[in-house]
mmCIF file of C-alpha atoms in Angstrom:
data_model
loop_
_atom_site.group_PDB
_atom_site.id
_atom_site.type_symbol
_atom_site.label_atom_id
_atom_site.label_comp_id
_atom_site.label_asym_id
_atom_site.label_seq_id
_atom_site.Cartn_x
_atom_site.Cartn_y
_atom_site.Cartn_z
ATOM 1 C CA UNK S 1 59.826 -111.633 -311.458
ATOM 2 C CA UNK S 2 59.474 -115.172 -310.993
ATOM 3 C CA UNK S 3 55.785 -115.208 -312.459
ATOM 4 C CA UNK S 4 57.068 -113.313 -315.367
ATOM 5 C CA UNK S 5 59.515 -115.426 -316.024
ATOM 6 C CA UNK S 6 57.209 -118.691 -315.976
ATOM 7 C CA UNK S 7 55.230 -116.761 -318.896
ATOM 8 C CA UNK S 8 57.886 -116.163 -321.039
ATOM 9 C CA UNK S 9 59.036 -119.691 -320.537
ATOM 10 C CA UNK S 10 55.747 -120.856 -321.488
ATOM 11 C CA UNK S 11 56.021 -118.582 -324.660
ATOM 12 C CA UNK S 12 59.063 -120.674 -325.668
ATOM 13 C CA UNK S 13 58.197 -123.903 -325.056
ATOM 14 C CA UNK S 14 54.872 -123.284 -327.077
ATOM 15 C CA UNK S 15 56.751 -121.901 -330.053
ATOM 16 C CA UNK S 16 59.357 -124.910 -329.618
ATOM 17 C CA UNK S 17 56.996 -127.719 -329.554
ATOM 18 C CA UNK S 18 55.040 -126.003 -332.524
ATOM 19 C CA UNK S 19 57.902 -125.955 -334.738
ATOM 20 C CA UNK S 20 58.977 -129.474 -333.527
ATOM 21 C CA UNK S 21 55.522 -131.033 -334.158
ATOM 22 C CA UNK S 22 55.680 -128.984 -337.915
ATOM 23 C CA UNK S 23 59.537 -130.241 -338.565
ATOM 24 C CA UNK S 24 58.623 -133.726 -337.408
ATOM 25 C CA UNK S 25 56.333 -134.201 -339.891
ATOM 26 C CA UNK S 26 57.958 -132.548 -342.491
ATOM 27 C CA UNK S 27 60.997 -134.613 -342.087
ATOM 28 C CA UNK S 28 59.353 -138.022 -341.918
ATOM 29 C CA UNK S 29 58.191 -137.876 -345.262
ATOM 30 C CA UNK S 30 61.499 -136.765 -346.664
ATOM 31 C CA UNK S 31 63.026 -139.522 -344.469
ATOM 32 C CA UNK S 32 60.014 -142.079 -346.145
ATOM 33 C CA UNK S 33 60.656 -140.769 -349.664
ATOM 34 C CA UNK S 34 64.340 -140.579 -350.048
ATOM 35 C CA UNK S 35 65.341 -143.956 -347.319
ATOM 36 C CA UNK S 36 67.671 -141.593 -345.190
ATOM 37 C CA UNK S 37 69.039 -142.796 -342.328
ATOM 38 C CA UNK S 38 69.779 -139.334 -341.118
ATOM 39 C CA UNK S 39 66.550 -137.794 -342.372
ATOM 40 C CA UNK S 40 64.692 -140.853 -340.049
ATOM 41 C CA UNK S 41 67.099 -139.643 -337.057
ATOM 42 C CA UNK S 42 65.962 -136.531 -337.767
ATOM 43 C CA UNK S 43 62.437 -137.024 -337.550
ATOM 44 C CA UNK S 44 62.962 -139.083 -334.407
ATOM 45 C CA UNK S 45 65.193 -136.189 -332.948
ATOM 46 C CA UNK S 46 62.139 -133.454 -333.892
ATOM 47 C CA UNK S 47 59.561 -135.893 -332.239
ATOM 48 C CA UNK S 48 61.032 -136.792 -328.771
ATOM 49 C CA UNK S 49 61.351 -132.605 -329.187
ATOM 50 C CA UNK S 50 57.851 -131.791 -329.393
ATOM 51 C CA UNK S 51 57.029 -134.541 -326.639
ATOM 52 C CA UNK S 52 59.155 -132.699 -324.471
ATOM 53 C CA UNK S 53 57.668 -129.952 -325.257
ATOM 54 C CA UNK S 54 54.607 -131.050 -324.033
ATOM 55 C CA UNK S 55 55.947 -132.721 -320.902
ATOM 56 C CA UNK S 56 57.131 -129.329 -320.108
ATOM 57 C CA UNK S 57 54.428 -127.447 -320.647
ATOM 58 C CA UNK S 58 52.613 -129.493 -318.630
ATOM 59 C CA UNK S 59 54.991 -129.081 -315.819
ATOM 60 C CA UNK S 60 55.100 -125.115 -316.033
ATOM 61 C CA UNK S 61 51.103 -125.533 -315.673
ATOM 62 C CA UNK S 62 51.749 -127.754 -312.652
ATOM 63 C CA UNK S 63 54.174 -125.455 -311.161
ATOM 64 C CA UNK S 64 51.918 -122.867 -310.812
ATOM 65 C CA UNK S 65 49.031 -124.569 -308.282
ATOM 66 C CA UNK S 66 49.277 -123.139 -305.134
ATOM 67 C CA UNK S 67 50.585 -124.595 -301.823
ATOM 68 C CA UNK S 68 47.992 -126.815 -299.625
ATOM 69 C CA UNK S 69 47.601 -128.515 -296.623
ATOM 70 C CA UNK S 70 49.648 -131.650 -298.160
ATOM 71 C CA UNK S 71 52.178 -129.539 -299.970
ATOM 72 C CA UNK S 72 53.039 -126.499 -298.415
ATOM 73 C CA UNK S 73 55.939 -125.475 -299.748
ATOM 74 C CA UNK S 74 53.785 -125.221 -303.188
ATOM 75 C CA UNK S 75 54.288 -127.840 -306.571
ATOM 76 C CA UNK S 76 57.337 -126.114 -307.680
ATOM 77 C CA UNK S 77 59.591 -129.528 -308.374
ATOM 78 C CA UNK S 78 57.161 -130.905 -309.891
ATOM 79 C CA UNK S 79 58.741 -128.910 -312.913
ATOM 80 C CA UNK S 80 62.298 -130.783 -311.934
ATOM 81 C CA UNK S 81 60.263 -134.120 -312.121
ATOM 82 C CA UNK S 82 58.498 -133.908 -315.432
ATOM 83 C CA UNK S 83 61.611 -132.475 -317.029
ATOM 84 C CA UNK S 84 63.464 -135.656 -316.295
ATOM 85 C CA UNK S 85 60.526 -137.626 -317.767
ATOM 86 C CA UNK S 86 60.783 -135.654 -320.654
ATOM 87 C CA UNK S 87 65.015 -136.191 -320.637
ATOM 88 C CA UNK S 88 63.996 -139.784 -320.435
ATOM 89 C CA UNK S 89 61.891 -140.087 -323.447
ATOM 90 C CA UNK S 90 64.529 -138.143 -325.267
ATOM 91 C CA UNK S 91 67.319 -140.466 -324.294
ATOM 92 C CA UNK S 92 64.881 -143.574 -325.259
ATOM 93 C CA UNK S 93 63.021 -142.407 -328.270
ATOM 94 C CA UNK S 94 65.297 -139.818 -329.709
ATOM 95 C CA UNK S 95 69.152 -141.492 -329.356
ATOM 96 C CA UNK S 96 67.975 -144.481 -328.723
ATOM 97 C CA UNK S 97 66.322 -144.725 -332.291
ATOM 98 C CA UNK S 98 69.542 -142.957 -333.770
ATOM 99 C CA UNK S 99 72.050 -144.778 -332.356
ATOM 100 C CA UNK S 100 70.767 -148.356 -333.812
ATOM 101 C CA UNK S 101 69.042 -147.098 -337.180
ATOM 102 C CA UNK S 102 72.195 -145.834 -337.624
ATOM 103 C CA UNK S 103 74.263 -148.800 -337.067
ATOM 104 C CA UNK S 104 71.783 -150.673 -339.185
ATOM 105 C CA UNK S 105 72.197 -148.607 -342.077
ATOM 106 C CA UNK S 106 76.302 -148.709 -341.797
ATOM 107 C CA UNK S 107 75.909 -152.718 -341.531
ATOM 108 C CA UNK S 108 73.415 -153.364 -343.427
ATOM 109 C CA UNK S 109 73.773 -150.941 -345.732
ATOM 110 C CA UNK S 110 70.693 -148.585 -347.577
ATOM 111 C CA UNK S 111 69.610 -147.657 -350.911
ATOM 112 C CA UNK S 112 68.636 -143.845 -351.289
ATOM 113 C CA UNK S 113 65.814 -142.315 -353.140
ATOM 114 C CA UNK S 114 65.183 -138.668 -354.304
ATOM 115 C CA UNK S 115 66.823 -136.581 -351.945
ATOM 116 C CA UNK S 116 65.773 -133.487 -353.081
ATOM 117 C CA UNK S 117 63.112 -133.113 -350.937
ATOM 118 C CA UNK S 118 65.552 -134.067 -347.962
ATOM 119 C CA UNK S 119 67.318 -131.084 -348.678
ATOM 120 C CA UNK S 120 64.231 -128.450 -348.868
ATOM 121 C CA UNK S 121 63.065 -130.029 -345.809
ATOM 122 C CA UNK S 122 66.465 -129.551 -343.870
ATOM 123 C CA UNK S 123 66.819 -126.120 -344.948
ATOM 124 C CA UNK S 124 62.939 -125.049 -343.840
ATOM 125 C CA UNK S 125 63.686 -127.019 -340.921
ATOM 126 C CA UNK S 126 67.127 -124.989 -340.034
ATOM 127 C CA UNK S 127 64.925 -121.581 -340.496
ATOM 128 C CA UNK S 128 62.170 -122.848 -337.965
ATOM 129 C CA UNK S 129 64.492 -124.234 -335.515
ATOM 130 C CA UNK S 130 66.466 -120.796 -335.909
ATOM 131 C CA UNK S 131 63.242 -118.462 -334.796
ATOM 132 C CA UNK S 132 62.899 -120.995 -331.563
ATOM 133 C CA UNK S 133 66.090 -120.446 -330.763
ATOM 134 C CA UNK S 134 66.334 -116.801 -330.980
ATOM 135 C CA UNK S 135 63.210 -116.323 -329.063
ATOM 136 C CA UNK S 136 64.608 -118.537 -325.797
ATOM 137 C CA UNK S 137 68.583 -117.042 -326.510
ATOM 138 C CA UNK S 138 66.362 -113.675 -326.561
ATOM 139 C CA UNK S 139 64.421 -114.909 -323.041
ATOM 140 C CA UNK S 140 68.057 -116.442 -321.681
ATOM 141 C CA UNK S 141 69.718 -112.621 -322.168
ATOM 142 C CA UNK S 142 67.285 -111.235 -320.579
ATOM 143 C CA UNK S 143 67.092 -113.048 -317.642
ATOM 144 C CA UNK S 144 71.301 -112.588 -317.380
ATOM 145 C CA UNK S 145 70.374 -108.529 -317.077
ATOM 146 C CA UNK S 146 68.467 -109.545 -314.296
ATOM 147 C CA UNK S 147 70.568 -111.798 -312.608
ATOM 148 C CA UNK S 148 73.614 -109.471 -313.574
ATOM 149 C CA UNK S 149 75.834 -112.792 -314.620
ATOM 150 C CA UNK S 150 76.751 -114.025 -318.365
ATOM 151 C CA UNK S 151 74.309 -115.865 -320.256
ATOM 152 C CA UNK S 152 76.626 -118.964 -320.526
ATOM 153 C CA UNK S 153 77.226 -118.773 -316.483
ATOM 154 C CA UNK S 154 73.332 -118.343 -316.213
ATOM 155 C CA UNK S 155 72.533 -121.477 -318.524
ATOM 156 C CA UNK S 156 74.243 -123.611 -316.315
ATOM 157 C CA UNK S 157 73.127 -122.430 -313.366
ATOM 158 C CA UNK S 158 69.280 -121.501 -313.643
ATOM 159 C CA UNK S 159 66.340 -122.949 -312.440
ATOM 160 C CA UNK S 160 64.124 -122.668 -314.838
ATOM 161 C CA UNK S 161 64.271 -126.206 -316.132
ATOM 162 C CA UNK S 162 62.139 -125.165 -319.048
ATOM 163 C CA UNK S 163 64.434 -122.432 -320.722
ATOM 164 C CA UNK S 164 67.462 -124.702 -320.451
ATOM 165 C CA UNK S 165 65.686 -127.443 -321.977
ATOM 166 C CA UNK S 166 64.964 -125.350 -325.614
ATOM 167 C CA UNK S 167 68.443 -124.070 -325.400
ATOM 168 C CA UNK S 168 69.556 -127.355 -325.377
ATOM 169 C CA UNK S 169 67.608 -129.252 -327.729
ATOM 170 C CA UNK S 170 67.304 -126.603 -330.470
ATOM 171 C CA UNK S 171 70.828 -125.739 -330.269
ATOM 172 C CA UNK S 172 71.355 -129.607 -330.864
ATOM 173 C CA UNK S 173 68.575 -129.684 -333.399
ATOM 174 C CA UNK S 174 70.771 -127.421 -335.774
ATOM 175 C CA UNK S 175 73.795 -129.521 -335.169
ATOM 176 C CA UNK S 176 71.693 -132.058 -336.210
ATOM 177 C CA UNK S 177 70.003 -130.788 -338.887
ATOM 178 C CA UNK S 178 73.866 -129.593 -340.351
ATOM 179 C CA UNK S 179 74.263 -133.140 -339.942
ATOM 180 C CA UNK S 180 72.222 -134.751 -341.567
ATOM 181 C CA UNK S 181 72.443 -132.467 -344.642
ATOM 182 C CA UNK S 182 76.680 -133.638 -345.034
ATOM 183 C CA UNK S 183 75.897 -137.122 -344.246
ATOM 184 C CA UNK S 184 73.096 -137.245 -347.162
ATOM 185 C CA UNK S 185 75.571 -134.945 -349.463
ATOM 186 C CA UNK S 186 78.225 -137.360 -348.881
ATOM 187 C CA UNK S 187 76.427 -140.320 -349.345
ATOM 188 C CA UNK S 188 75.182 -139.225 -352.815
ATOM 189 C CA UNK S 189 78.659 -138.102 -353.830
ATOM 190 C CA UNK S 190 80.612 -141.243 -352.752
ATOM 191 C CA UNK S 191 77.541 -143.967 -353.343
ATOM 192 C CA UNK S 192 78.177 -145.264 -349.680
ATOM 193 C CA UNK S 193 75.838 -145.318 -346.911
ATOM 194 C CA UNK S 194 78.439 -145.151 -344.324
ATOM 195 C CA UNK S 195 78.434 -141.579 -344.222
ATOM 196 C CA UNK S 196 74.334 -141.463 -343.517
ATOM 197 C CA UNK S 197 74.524 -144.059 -341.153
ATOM 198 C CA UNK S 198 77.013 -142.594 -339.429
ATOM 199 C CA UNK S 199 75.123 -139.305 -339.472
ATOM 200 C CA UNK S 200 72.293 -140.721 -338.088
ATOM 201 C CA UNK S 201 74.881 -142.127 -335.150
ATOM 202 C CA UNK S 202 75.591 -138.345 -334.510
ATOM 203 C CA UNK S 203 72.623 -137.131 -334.216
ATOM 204 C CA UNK S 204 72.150 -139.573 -331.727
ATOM 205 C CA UNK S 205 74.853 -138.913 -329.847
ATOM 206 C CA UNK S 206 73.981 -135.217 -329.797
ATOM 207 C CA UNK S 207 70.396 -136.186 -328.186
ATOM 208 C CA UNK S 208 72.276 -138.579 -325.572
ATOM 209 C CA UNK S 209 74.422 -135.650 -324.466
ATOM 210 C CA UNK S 210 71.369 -133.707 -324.191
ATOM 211 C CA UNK S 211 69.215 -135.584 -322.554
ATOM 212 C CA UNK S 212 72.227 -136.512 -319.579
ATOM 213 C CA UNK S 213 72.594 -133.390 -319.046
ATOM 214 C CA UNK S 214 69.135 -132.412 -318.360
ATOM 215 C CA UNK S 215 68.408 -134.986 -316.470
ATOM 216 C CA UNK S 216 71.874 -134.652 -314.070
ATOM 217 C CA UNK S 217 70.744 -130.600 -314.086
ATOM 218 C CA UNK S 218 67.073 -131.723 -313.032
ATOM 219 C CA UNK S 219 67.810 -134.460 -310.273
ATOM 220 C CA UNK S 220 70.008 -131.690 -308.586
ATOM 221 C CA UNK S 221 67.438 -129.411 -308.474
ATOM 222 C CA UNK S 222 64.977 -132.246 -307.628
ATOM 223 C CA UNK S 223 67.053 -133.231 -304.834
ATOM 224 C CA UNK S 224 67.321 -129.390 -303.327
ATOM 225 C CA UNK S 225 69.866 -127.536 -304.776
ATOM 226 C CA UNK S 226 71.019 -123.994 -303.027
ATOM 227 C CA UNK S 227 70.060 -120.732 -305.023
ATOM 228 C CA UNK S 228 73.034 -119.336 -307.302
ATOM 229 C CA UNK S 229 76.297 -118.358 -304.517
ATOM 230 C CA UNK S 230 75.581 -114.418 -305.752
ATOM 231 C CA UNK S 231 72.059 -114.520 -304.691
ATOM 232 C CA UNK S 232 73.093 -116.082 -301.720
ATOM 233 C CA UNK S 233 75.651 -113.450 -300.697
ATOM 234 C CA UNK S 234 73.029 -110.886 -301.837
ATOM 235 C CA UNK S 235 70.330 -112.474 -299.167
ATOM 236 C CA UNK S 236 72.530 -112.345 -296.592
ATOM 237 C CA UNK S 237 74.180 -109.053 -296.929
ATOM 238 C CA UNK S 238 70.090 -107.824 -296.677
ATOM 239 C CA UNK S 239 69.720 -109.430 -293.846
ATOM 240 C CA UNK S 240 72.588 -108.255 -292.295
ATOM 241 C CA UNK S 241 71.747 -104.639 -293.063
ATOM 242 C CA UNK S 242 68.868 -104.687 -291.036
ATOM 243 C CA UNK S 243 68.863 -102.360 -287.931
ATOM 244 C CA UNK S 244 67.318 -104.426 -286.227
ATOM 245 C CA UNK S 245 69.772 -107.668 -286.548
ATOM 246 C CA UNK S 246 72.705 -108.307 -284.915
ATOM 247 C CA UNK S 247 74.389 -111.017 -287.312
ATOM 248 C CA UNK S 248 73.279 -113.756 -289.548
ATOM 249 C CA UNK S 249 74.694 -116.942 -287.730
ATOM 250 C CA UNK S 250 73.132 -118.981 -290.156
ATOM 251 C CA UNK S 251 72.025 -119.295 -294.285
ATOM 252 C CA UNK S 252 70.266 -122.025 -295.776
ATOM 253 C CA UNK S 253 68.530 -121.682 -299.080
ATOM 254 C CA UNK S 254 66.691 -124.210 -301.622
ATOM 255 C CA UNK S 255 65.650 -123.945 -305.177
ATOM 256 C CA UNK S 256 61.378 -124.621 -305.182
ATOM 257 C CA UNK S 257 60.859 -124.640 -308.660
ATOM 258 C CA UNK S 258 61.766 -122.554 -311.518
ATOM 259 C CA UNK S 259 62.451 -118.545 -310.107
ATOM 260 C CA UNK S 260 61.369 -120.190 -306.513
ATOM 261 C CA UNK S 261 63.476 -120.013 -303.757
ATOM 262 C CA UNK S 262 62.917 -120.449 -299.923
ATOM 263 C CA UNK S 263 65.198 -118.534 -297.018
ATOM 264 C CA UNK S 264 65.715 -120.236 -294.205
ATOM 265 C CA UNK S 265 68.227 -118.097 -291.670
ATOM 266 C CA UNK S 266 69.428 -118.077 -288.070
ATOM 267 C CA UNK S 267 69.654 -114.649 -287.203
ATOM 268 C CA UNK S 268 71.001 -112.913 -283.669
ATOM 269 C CA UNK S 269 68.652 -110.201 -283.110
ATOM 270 C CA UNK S 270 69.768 -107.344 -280.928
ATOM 271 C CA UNK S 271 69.968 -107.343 -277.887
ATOM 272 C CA UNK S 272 67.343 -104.852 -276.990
ATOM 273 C CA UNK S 273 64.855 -106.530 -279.774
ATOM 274 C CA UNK S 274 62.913 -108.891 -277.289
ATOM 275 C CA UNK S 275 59.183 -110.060 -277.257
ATOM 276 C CA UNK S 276 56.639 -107.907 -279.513
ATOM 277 C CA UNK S 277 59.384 -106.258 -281.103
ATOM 278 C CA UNK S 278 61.242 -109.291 -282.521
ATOM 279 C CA UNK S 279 57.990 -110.280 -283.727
ATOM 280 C CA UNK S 280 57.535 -106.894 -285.383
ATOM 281 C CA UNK S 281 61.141 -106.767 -286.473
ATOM 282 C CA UNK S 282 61.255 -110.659 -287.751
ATOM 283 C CA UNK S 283 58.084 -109.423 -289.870
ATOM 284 C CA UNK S 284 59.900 -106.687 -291.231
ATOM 285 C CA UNK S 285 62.779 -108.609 -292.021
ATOM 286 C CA UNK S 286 60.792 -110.890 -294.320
ATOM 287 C CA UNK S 287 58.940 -108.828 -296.065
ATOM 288 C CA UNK S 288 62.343 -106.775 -297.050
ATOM 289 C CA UNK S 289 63.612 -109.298 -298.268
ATOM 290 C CA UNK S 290 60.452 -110.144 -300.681
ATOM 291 C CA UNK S 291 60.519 -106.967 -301.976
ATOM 292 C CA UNK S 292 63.860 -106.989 -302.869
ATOM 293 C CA UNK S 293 64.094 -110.202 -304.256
ATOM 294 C CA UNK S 294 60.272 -111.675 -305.705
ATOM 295 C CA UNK S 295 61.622 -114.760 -306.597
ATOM 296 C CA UNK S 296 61.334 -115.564 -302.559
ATOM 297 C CA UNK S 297 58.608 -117.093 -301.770
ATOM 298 C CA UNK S 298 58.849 -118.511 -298.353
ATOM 299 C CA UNK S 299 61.349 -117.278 -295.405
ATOM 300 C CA UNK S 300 61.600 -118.714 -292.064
ATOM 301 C CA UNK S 301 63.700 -117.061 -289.614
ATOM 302 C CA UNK S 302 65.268 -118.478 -286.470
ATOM 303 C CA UNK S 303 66.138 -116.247 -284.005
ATOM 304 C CA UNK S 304 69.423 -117.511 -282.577
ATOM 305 C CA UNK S 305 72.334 -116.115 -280.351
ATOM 306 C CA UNK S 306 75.129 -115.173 -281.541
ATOM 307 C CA UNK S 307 78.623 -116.644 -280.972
ATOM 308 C CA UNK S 308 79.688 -115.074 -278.216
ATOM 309 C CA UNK S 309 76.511 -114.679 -276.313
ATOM 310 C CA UNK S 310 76.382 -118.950 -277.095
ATOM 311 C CA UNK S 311 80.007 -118.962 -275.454
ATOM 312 C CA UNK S 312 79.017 -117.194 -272.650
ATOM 313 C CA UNK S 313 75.896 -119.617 -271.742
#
């Protein structure tokens, strides 16, 4: 599952920084040709896109390399790190530029051009962003059938770094885009450039939100954050199911990457399981619960007395 899912994040992100590095463009000239504040914002907000677009790609990519002798638990955060770059050059690049072209504009003040063009470009630009959306909304249900929670619940909760991400910052591009259209509209109608500037301040603002959130989401997961509580609860009702174990004394689990988890568990075995046979059944035990759940990819089991059998010694 977890491989599968890593595809059809890369399928987003690839469609999502095409259609940013398309928009970007696009909305550049308009911002050139008719002075916009917004439509610059705009253009900012669809470039620091499509850069981390291609931050994350690159961090899917890195993901994937196998474990080695100096990482053994596999490249998985890596995923967690380069998102945070990417959240970084957002919160720079993106709001950063917003937030003070903006204020510039509503100072300083701005004479506008032909905004015709502005408005052909927004609308294009709302249709494009639309398609990337669907497609990760489309990857984001899917995933909830899986998982067997809500798609909201599983947004703020999953570790795929990547699928949050486009969620995110297309969702915010079309709040964006929105804006920017009623800023230029009511610039034009009332002859002020107030209502641009301050346009371009929301869009910035939208992008800071963004970006804090991503990179709060990412350092958590960076840091080792558990798996969901359900999957949890699911691991260790598996375990405990086992004939051959007595009670699970202990849980610990730890997001790896995106779909990556590691179990680590101290289990009484049986009484009568001693020697070859808890080797046999400790095997067993693992490789139930990798069938069951794929998204495992390492389990390390402790055996461990139970309570009692402590209490007694």
């Amino acid at each position: 599952m977890a491989d599968s899912e890593n595809g059809e994040s890369l399928g987003t992100v690839v469609v999502a920084g095409a259609a940013n590095l398309a928009i970007a463009l696009a909305k550049l000239v308009a911002g050139l040709m008719s002075s916009s504040s917004a439509m610059l914002s705009e253009a900012a907000h669809s470039a620091a896109d499509t850069a981390t677009e291609v931050v994350l790609f690159a961090a899917i990519r890195h993901g994937e390399r196998p474990a080695d002798s100096r990482h053994p638990l596999g490249h998985g955060r890596a995923a967690y790190l380069w998102a945070i770059v990417a959240a970084c050059f957002t919160l720079v690049v993106g709001a950063g530029f917003s937030l003070t072209h903006g204020w510039h504009t509503i100072t300083e003040g701005e004479s506008l051009g032909d905004v015709g063009v502005s408005y052909v470009v927004l609308g294009v630009s709302f249709a494009i962003e639309s398609v990337s959306l669907g497609k990760a909304l489309r990857q984001l249900r899917g995933e909830a059938r899986r998982w067997r929670v809500s798609p909201g619940r599983l947004l703020r909760r999953t570790s795929d770094t990547v699928l949050k991400a486009v969620v995110l910052e297309d969702s915010a591009a079309l709040l964006g885009i929105a804006t920017a259209g009623v800023g230029l509209l009511l610039s034009r109608l009332t002859g002020s450039a107030v209502w641009d500037g301050a346009a371009s301040i929301v869009i910035g603002l939208l992008l800071l939100g963004v970006a804090l959130t991503l990179i709060r989401t990412n350092a958590s997961l960076l840091i080792g954050q558990a798996a969901p509580y359900g999957l949890q609860e699911e691991i260790r009702g598996e375990l405990a199911a086992q004939p051959e174990v007595e009670a699970v004394v202990e849980l610990v689990t730890v997001m790896m990457g995106p779909g990556q988890v590691m179990v680590a568990a101290k289990v009484d075995f049986r009484d009568e399981t001693s020697g070859q046979r808890l080797e046999l059944a400790s095997d067993q035990v693992e490789r139930r619960l990798t069938e069951r759940f794929p998204e495992i990819r390492q389990v390390f089991l402790d055996p461990t007395p139970g309570r009692s059998a402590a209490k007694e010694a």
